[in-house]
mmCIF file with all atom_site columns, C-alpha atoms and ligand atoms in Angstrom:
data_model
loop_
_atom_site.group_PDB
_atom_site.id
_atom_site.type_symbol
_atom_site.label_atom_id
_atom_site.label_alt_id
_atom_site.label_comp_id
_atom_site.label_asym_id
_atom_site.label_entity_id
_atom_site.label_seq_id
_atom_site.pdbx_PDB_ins_code
_atom_site.Cartn_x
_atom_site.Cartn_y
_atom_site.Cartn_z
_atom_site.occupancy
_atom_site.B_iso_or_equiv
_atom_site.pdbx_formal_charge
_atom_site.auth_seq_id
_atom_site.auth_comp_id
_atom_site.auth_asym_id
_atom_site.auth_atom_id
_atom_site.pdbx_PDB_model_num
ATOM   1   C CA . MET A 1 1   ? 97.202  90.621  92.778  1.00 0.00 ? 1322 MET A CA 1
ATOM   2   C CA . GLU A 1 2   ? 93.795  91.187  91.250  1.00 0.00 ? 1323 GLU A CA 1
ATOM   3   C CA . HIS A 1 3   ? 91.138  92.874  93.353  1.00 0.00 ? 1324 HIS A CA 1
ATOM   4   C CA . SER A 1 4   ? 87.470  93.228  92.666  1.00 0.00 ? 1325 SER A CA 1
ATOM   5   C CA . LEU A 1 5   ? 85.127  95.459  94.603  1.00 0.00 ? 1326 LEU A CA 1
ATOM   6   C CA . SER A 1 6   ? 82.072  93.994  96.200  1.00 0.00 ? 1327 SER A CA 1
ATOM   7   C CA . ILE A 1 7   ? 80.425  96.585  98.386  1.00 0.00 ? 1328 ILE A CA 1
ATOM   8   C CA . ASP A 1 8   ? 76.745  96.316  99.208  1.00 0.00 ? 1329 ASP A CA 1
ATOM   9   C CA . THR A 1 9   ? 75.617  99.958  99.200  1.00 0.00 ? 1330 THR A CA 1
ATOM   10  C CA . SER A 1 10  ? 72.006  99.150  100.094 1.00 0.00 ? 1331 SER A CA 1
ATOM   11  C CA . VAL A 1 11  ? 72.837  98.990  103.818 1.00 0.00 ? 1332 VAL A CA 1
ATOM   12  C CA . GLY A 1 12  ? 73.365  101.762 106.376 1.00 0.00 ? 1333 GLY A CA 1
ATOM   13  C CA . LYS A 1 13  ? 76.356  104.094 106.495 1.00 0.00 ? 1334 LYS A CA 1
ATOM   14  C CA . GLU A 1 14  ? 78.181  102.283 109.300 1.00 0.00 ? 1335 GLU A CA 1
ATOM   15  C CA . GLU A 1 15  ? 77.769  98.935  107.543 1.00 0.00 ? 1336 GLU A CA 1
ATOM   16  C CA . ILE A 1 16  ? 79.176  100.430 104.349 1.00 0.00 ? 1337 ILE A CA 1
ATOM   17  C CA . TYR A 1 17  ? 82.160  101.814 106.261 1.00 0.00 ? 1338 TYR A CA 1
ATOM   18  C CA . LEU A 1 18  ? 82.808  98.386  107.801 1.00 0.00 ? 1339 LEU A CA 1
ATOM   19  C CA . GLN A 1 19  ? 82.871  96.846  104.331 1.00 0.00 ? 1340 GLN A CA 1
ATOM   20  C CA . VAL A 1 20  ? 85.212  99.622  103.147 1.00 0.00 ? 1341 VAL A CA 1
ATOM   21  C CA . LEU A 1 21  ? 87.570  98.955  106.051 1.00 0.00 ? 1342 LEU A CA 1
ATOM   22  C CA . ASN A 1 22  ? 87.682  95.249  105.225 1.00 0.00 ? 1343 ASN A CA 1
ATOM   23  C CA . GLN A 1 23  ? 88.291  95.882  101.534 1.00 0.00 ? 1344 GLN A CA 1
ATOM   24  C CA . LEU A 1 24  ? 90.908  98.492  102.281 1.00 0.00 ? 1345 LEU A CA 1
ATOM   25  C CA . ARG A 1 25  ? 92.760  96.143  104.591 1.00 0.00 ? 1346 ARG A CA 1
ATOM   26  C CA . ALA A 1 26  ? 92.998  93.638  101.741 1.00 0.00 ? 1347 ALA A CA 1
ATOM   27  C CA . LEU A 1 27  ? 93.955  96.324  99.206  1.00 0.00 ? 1348 LEU A CA 1
ATOM   28  C CA . VAL A 1 28  ? 96.830  97.848  101.170 1.00 0.00 ? 1349 VAL A CA 1
ATOM   29  C CA . GLN A 1 29  ? 98.124  94.590  102.608 1.00 0.00 ? 1350 GLN A CA 1
ATOM   30  C CA . GLY A 1 30  ? 101.622 93.986  101.288 1.00 0.00 ? 1351 GLY A CA 1
ATOM   31  C CA . GLU A 1 31  ? 101.739 97.302  99.408  1.00 0.00 ? 1352 GLU A CA 1
ATOM   32  C CA . GLU A 1 32  ? 103.960 99.956  100.942 1.00 0.00 ? 1353 GLU A CA 1
ATOM   33  C CA . ASP A 1 33  ? 103.681 102.621 98.276  1.00 0.00 ? 1354 ASP A CA 1
ATOM   34  C CA . LEU A 1 34  ? 101.719 105.512 99.789  1.00 0.00 ? 1355 LEU A CA 1
ATOM   35  C CA . ILE A 1 35  ? 100.439 106.953 96.499  1.00 0.00 ? 1356 ILE A CA 1
ATOM   36  C CA . ALA A 1 36  ? 99.219  103.570 95.288  1.00 0.00 ? 1357 ALA A CA 1
ATOM   37  C CA . ASN A 1 37  ? 97.370  103.004 98.553  1.00 0.00 ? 1358 ASN A CA 1
ATOM   38  C CA . LEU A 1 38  ? 95.858  106.502 98.610  1.00 0.00 ? 1359 LEU A CA 1
ATOM   39  C CA . ALA A 1 39  ? 94.733  106.112 94.999  1.00 0.00 ? 1360 ALA A CA 1
ATOM   40  C CA . ASN A 1 40  ? 92.977  102.829 95.684  1.00 0.00 ? 1361 ASN A CA 1
ATOM   41  C CA . SER A 1 41  ? 91.450  104.239 98.863  1.00 0.00 ? 1362 SER A CA 1
ATOM   42  C CA . CYS A 1 42  ? 89.729  107.077 97.052  1.00 0.00 ? 1363 CYS A CA 1
ATOM   43  C CA . ALA A 1 43  ? 88.511  104.768 94.318  1.00 0.00 ? 1364 ALA A CA 1
ATOM   44  C CA . LEU A 1 44  ? 87.052  102.498 96.984  1.00 0.00 ? 1365 LEU A CA 1
ATOM   45  C CA . LEU A 1 45  ? 85.415  105.384 98.867  1.00 0.00 ? 1366 LEU A CA 1
ATOM   46  C CA . LYS A 1 46  ? 83.973  106.861 95.682  1.00 0.00 ? 1367 LYS A CA 1
ATOM   47  C CA . GLU A 1 47  ? 82.540  103.460 94.761  1.00 0.00 ? 1368 GLU A CA 1
ATOM   48  C CA . ALA A 1 48  ? 81.063  103.019 98.235  1.00 0.00 ? 1369 ALA A CA 1
ATOM   49  C CA . PHE A 1 49  ? 79.570  106.482 98.806  1.00 0.00 ? 1370 PHE A CA 1
ATOM   50  C CA . ASN A 1 50  ? 79.568  108.280 95.450  1.00 0.00 ? 1371 ASN A CA 1
ATOM   51  C CA . TRP A 1 51  ? 80.583  111.537 97.143  1.00 0.00 ? 1372 TRP A CA 1
ATOM   52  C CA . TRP A 1 52  ? 81.036  114.650 95.017  1.00 0.00 ? 1373 TRP A CA 1
ATOM   53  C CA . TRP A 1 53  ? 84.776  114.725 95.671  1.00 0.00 ? 1374 TRP A CA 1
ATOM   54  C CA . VAL A 1 54  ? 87.103  112.582 97.747  1.00 0.00 ? 1375 VAL A CA 1
ATOM   55  C CA . GLY A 1 55  ? 90.856  112.872 97.796  1.00 0.00 ? 1376 GLY A CA 1
ATOM   56  C CA . PHE A 1 56  ? 94.097  113.495 99.567  1.00 0.00 ? 1377 PHE A CA 1
ATOM   57  C CA . TYR A 1 57  ? 96.430  116.429 100.014 1.00 0.00 ? 1378 TYR A CA 1
ATOM   58  C CA . LEU A 1 58  ? 99.980  115.665 101.115 1.00 0.00 ? 1379 LEU A CA 1
ATOM   59  C CA . VAL A 1 59  ? 102.330 117.923 103.099 1.00 0.00 ? 1380 VAL A CA 1
ATOM   60  C CA . LYS A 1 60  ? 105.266 118.868 100.869 1.00 0.00 ? 1381 LYS A CA 1
ATOM   61  C CA . ASN A 1 61  ? 107.642 121.739 101.591 1.00 0.00 ? 1382 ASN A CA 1
ATOM   62  C CA . GLN A 1 62  ? 105.354 123.383 104.159 1.00 0.00 ? 1383 GLN A CA 1
ATOM   63  C CA . GLU A 1 63  ? 102.190 123.287 102.054 1.00 0.00 ? 1384 GLU A CA 1
ATOM   64  C CA . LEU A 1 64  ? 99.485  120.830 101.085 1.00 0.00 ? 1385 LEU A CA 1
ATOM   65  C CA . VAL A 1 65  ? 99.799  119.497 97.556  1.00 0.00 ? 1386 VAL A CA 1
ATOM   66  C CA . LEU A 1 66  ? 97.008  117.659 95.742  1.00 0.00 ? 1387 LEU A CA 1
ATOM   67  C CA . GLY A 1 67  ? 97.379  113.884 95.732  1.00 0.00 ? 1388 GLY A CA 1
ATOM   68  C CA . PRO A 1 68  ? 95.168  111.062 94.464  1.00 0.00 ? 1389 PRO A CA 1
ATOM   69  C CA . PHE A 1 69  ? 91.482  111.955 94.228  1.00 0.00 ? 1390 PHE A CA 1
ATOM   70  C CA . GLN A 1 70  ? 88.182  111.075 92.579  1.00 0.00 ? 1391 GLN A CA 1
ATOM   71  C CA . GLY A 1 71  ? 85.933  113.852 91.317  1.00 0.00 ? 1392 GLY A CA 1
ATOM   72  C CA . PRO A 1 72  ? 86.263  117.152 89.451  1.00 0.00 ? 1393 PRO A CA 1
ATOM   73  C CA . VAL A 1 73  ? 89.633  118.919 89.128  1.00 0.00 ? 1394 VAL A CA 1
ATOM   74  C CA . ALA A 1 74  ? 90.687  120.686 92.332  1.00 0.00 ? 1395 ALA A CA 1
ATOM   75  C CA . CYS A 1 75  ? 93.091  123.342 93.540  1.00 0.00 ? 1396 CYS A CA 1
ATOM   76  C CA . THR A 1 76  ? 96.620  121.968 93.702  1.00 0.00 ? 1397 THR A CA 1
ATOM   77  C CA . ARG A 1 77  ? 98.214  123.804 96.647  1.00 0.00 ? 1398 ARG A CA 1
ATOM   78  C CA . ILE A 1 78  ? 96.859  124.914 100.032 1.00 0.00 ? 1399 ILE A CA 1
ATOM   79  C CA . ALA A 1 79  ? 98.861  126.882 102.588 1.00 0.00 ? 1400 ALA A CA 1
ATOM   80  C CA . TYR A 1 80  ? 99.154  125.973 106.279 1.00 0.00 ? 1401 TYR A CA 1
ATOM   81  C CA . GLY A 1 81  ? 96.096  127.277 108.143 1.00 0.00 ? 1402 GLY A CA 1
ATOM   82  C CA . ARG A 1 82  ? 94.188  128.122 104.955 1.00 0.00 ? 1403 ARG A CA 1
ATOM   83  C CA . GLY A 1 83  ? 90.775  126.732 104.105 1.00 0.00 ? 1404 GLY A CA 1
ATOM   84  C CA . VAL A 1 84  ? 89.325  123.677 105.779 1.00 0.00 ? 1405 VAL A CA 1
ATOM   85  C CA . CYS A 1 85  ? 92.264  121.491 104.736 1.00 0.00 ? 1406 CYS A CA 1
ATOM   86  C CA . GLY A 1 86  ? 94.948  123.887 105.987 1.00 0.00 ? 1407 GLY A CA 1
ATOM   87  C CA . SER A 1 87  ? 92.972  124.398 109.218 1.00 0.00 ? 1408 SER A CA 1
ATOM   88  C CA . ALA A 1 88  ? 92.713  120.636 109.868 1.00 0.00 ? 1409 ALA A CA 1
ATOM   89  C CA . TRP A 1 89  ? 96.473  120.429 109.328 1.00 0.00 ? 1410 TRP A CA 1
ATOM   90  C CA . GLN A 1 90  ? 97.097  123.333 111.729 1.00 0.00 ? 1411 GLN A CA 1
ATOM   91  C CA . GLN A 1 91  ? 94.680  122.062 114.407 1.00 0.00 ? 1412 GLN A CA 1
ATOM   92  C CA . GLN A 1 92  ? 95.728  118.429 113.877 1.00 0.00 ? 1413 GLN A CA 1
ATOM   93  C CA . LYS A 1 93  ? 92.153  117.287 114.123 1.00 0.00 ? 1414 LYS A CA 1
ATOM   94  C CA . THR A 1 94  ? 89.147  116.398 112.027 1.00 0.00 ? 1415 THR A CA 1
ATOM   95  C CA . ILE A 1 95  ? 86.958  119.311 110.948 1.00 0.00 ? 1416 ILE A CA 1
ATOM   96  C CA . ILE A 1 96  ? 83.322  118.834 109.920 1.00 0.00 ? 1417 ILE A CA 1
ATOM   97  C CA . VAL A 1 97  ? 81.799  121.738 107.985 1.00 0.00 ? 1418 VAL A CA 1
ATOM   98  C CA . PRO A 1 98  ? 77.992  121.465 107.684 1.00 0.00 ? 1419 PRO A CA 1
ATOM   99  C CA . ASN A 1 99  ? 77.801  124.497 105.377 1.00 0.00 ? 1420 ASN A CA 1
ATOM   100 C CA . VAL A 1 100 ? 80.953  125.653 103.600 1.00 0.00 ? 1421 VAL A CA 1
ATOM   101 C CA . HIS A 1 101 ? 79.547  129.158 103.244 1.00 0.00 ? 1422 HIS A CA 1
ATOM   102 C CA . ASP A 1 102 ? 79.705  129.515 107.029 1.00 0.00 ? 1423 ASP A CA 1
ATOM   103 C CA . PHE A 1 103 ? 83.398  128.551 107.228 1.00 0.00 ? 1424 PHE A CA 1
ATOM   104 C CA . PRO A 1 104 ? 85.594  131.661 107.063 1.00 0.00 ? 1425 PRO A CA 1
ATOM   105 C CA . GLY A 1 105 ? 88.322  131.173 104.454 1.00 0.00 ? 1426 GLY A CA 1
ATOM   106 C CA . HIS A 1 106 ? 86.796  128.080 102.884 1.00 0.00 ? 1427 HIS A CA 1
ATOM   107 C CA . ILE A 1 107 ? 88.490  127.387 99.543  1.00 0.00 ? 1428 ILE A CA 1
ATOM   108 C CA . ALA A 1 108 ? 85.835  126.711 96.903  1.00 0.00 ? 1429 ALA A CA 1
ATOM   109 C CA . CYS A 1 109 ? 87.318  124.287 94.391  1.00 0.00 ? 1430 CYS A CA 1
ATOM   110 C CA . SER A 1 110 ? 83.790  123.677 93.128  1.00 0.00 ? 1431 SER A CA 1
ATOM   111 C CA . SER A 1 111 ? 80.679  125.782 93.656  1.00 0.00 ? 1432 SER A CA 1
ATOM   112 C CA . ALA A 1 112 ? 78.683  122.540 93.833  1.00 0.00 ? 1433 ALA A CA 1
ATOM   113 C CA . SER A 1 113 ? 80.337  121.552 97.098  1.00 0.00 ? 1434 SER A CA 1
ATOM   114 C CA . LEU A 1 114 ? 78.172  122.518 100.086 1.00 0.00 ? 1435 LEU A CA 1
ATOM   115 C CA . SER A 1 115 ? 79.494  120.518 103.039 1.00 0.00 ? 1436 SER A CA 1
ATOM   116 C CA . GLU A 1 116 ? 82.824  118.972 103.820 1.00 0.00 ? 1437 GLU A CA 1
ATOM   117 C CA . ILE A 1 117 ? 84.889  116.867 106.221 1.00 0.00 ? 1438 ILE A CA 1
ATOM   118 C CA . VAL A 1 118 ? 88.678  116.951 106.454 1.00 0.00 ? 1439 VAL A CA 1
ATOM   119 C CA . VAL A 1 119 ? 90.665  114.346 108.389 1.00 0.00 ? 1440 VAL A CA 1
ATOM   120 C CA . PRO A 1 120 ? 94.399  114.746 108.987 1.00 0.00 ? 1441 PRO A CA 1
ATOM   121 C CA . PHE A 1 121 ? 96.741  111.782 109.126 1.00 0.00 ? 1442 PHE A CA 1
ATOM   122 C CA . PHE A 1 122 ? 100.040 111.420 110.859 1.00 0.00 ? 1443 PHE A CA 1
ATOM   123 C CA . GLY A 1 123 ? 103.574 110.164 110.311 1.00 0.00 ? 1444 GLY A CA 1
ATOM   124 C CA . SER A 1 124 ? 105.751 108.199 112.686 1.00 0.00 ? 1445 SER A CA 1
ATOM   125 C CA . ASN A 1 125 ? 106.633 111.312 114.712 1.00 0.00 ? 1446 ASN A CA 1
ATOM   126 C CA . GLN A 1 126 ? 102.954 112.278 115.049 1.00 0.00 ? 1447 GLN A CA 1
ATOM   127 C CA . GLU A 1 127 ? 103.424 115.084 112.516 1.00 0.00 ? 1448 GLU A CA 1
ATOM   128 C CA . VAL A 1 128 ? 100.638 115.681 109.990 1.00 0.00 ? 1449 VAL A CA 1
ATOM   129 C CA . ILE A 1 129 ? 101.698 114.169 106.641 1.00 0.00 ? 1450 ILE A CA 1
ATOM   130 C CA . GLY A 1 130 ? 98.454  114.796 104.798 1.00 0.00 ? 1451 GLY A CA 1
ATOM   131 C CA . VAL A 1 131 ? 94.699  115.203 104.936 1.00 0.00 ? 1452 VAL A CA 1
ATOM   132 C CA . LEU A 1 132 ? 91.740  113.312 103.544 1.00 0.00 ? 1453 LEU A CA 1
ATOM   133 C CA . ASP A 1 133 ? 89.131  115.723 102.179 1.00 0.00 ? 1454 ASP A CA 1
ATOM   134 C CA . VAL A 1 134 ? 85.552  114.719 101.324 1.00 0.00 ? 1455 VAL A CA 1
ATOM   135 C CA . ASP A 1 135 ? 83.055  117.127 99.757  1.00 0.00 ? 1456 ASP A CA 1
ATOM   136 C CA . SER A 1 136 ? 79.318  116.741 99.299  1.00 0.00 ? 1457 SER A CA 1
ATOM   137 C CA . GLU A 1 137 ? 76.873  118.586 97.080  1.00 0.00 ? 1458 GLU A CA 1
ATOM   138 C CA . HIS A 1 138 ? 74.398  118.301 99.980  1.00 0.00 ? 1459 HIS A CA 1
ATOM   139 C CA . LEU A 1 139 ? 74.332  120.508 103.074 1.00 0.00 ? 1460 LEU A CA 1
ATOM   140 C CA . ASN A 1 140 ? 75.071  118.970 106.480 1.00 0.00 ? 1461 ASN A CA 1
ATOM   141 C CA . TYR A 1 141 ? 76.132  115.648 104.994 1.00 0.00 ? 1462 TYR A CA 1
ATOM   142 C CA . PHE A 1 142 ? 78.883  114.527 107.388 1.00 0.00 ? 1463 PHE A CA 1
ATOM   143 C CA . ASP A 1 143 ? 78.743  113.651 111.076 1.00 0.00 ? 1464 ASP A CA 1
ATOM   144 C CA . GLU A 1 144 ? 80.675  111.966 113.874 1.00 0.00 ? 1465 GLU A CA 1
ATOM   145 C CA . ILE A 1 145 ? 80.133  108.550 112.265 1.00 0.00 ? 1466 ILE A CA 1
ATOM   146 C CA . ASP A 1 146 ? 82.013  109.733 109.165 1.00 0.00 ? 1467 ASP A CA 1
ATOM   147 C CA . ALA A 1 147 ? 84.734  111.217 111.382 1.00 0.00 ? 1468 ALA A CA 1
ATOM   148 C CA . LYS A 1 148 ? 85.139  107.961 113.307 1.00 0.00 ? 1469 LYS A CA 1
ATOM   149 C CA . TYR A 1 149 ? 85.439  105.744 110.243 1.00 0.00 ? 1470 TYR A CA 1
ATOM   150 C CA . LEU A 1 150 ? 87.468  108.124 108.095 1.00 0.00 ? 1471 LEU A CA 1
ATOM   151 C CA . GLU A 1 151 ? 89.933  108.432 110.980 1.00 0.00 ? 1472 GLU A CA 1
ATOM   152 C CA . ALA A 1 152 ? 90.125  104.620 111.064 1.00 0.00 ? 1473 ALA A CA 1
ATOM   153 C CA . ILE A 1 153 ? 90.745  104.617 107.306 1.00 0.00 ? 1474 ILE A CA 1
ATOM   154 C CA . VAL A 1 154 ? 93.593  107.140 107.375 1.00 0.00 ? 1475 VAL A CA 1
ATOM   155 C CA . ALA A 1 155 ? 95.194  105.199 110.229 1.00 0.00 ? 1476 ALA A CA 1
ATOM   156 C CA . PHE A 1 156 ? 96.174  102.659 107.538 1.00 0.00 ? 1477 PHE A CA 1
ATOM   157 C CA . PHE A 1 157 ? 98.680  105.137 106.062 1.00 0.00 ? 1478 PHE A CA 1
HETATM 158 N N1 . LIG B 2 .   ? 87.485  123.115 100.275 1.00 0.00 ? 2963 LIG B N1 1
HETATM 159 C C1 . LIG B 2 .   ? 88.844  122.800 100.633 1.00 0.00 ? 2963 LIG B C1 1
HETATM 160 C C2 . LIG B 2 .   ? 89.749  122.850 99.439  1.00 0.00 ? 2963 LIG B C2 1
HETATM 161 C C3 . LIG B 2 .   ? 89.911  121.557 98.750  1.00 0.00 ? 2963 LIG B C3 1
HETATM 162 S S1 . LIG B 2 .   ? 88.656  121.188 97.710  1.00 0.00 ? 2963 LIG B S1 1
HETATM 163 O O1 . LIG B 2 .   ? 87.388  121.174 98.432  1.00 0.00 ? 2963 LIG B O1 1
HETATM 164 C C4 . LIG B 2 .   ? 88.890  119.725 96.961  1.00 0.00 ? 2963 LIG B C4 1
HETATM 165 C C5 . LIG B 2 .   ? 89.325  123.750 101.719 1.00 0.00 ? 2963 LIG B C5 1
HETATM 166 O O2 . LIG B 2 .   ? 88.651  124.714 102.052 1.00 0.00 ? 2963 LIG B O2 1
HETATM 167 O O3 . LIG B 2 .   ? 90.424  123.529 102.223 1.00 0.00 ? 2963 LIG B O3 1
#
């Protein structure tokens, strides 16, 4: 099926997220392949918000391995408990980092990234199967609104 994006980015953040959720619902409907759905999700999010980096890491053999993303090249493997991504996996909850330089152990894939949010997502047994990572070149860019909607987005997977 052919899909075209039509997101009005002139509105507020919550309104953009609501459009993203609607588009995503249509995009993933009838498609069970996880990688295909993750790939389209980051394309949609990049189009909607033009973040510095947005992408997924997937749990494989006890570590996080880079999955579909939009943005500059990134580190490919992250250990359990390491960095923001490994910490979100370990704590099984969303982590918002207003300033990456204040987060002990932050993994700097790009020196341009200044703030970050990482949202874990879960398999059928409530185990973490991956994380959504979003980076911004601006300080203090993410808040509870982002957490709420990004958690709703990863609930599709
Ligand atoms: N900063 C992340 C690593 C992934 S990159 O930002 C894409 C972390 O500390 O886990």
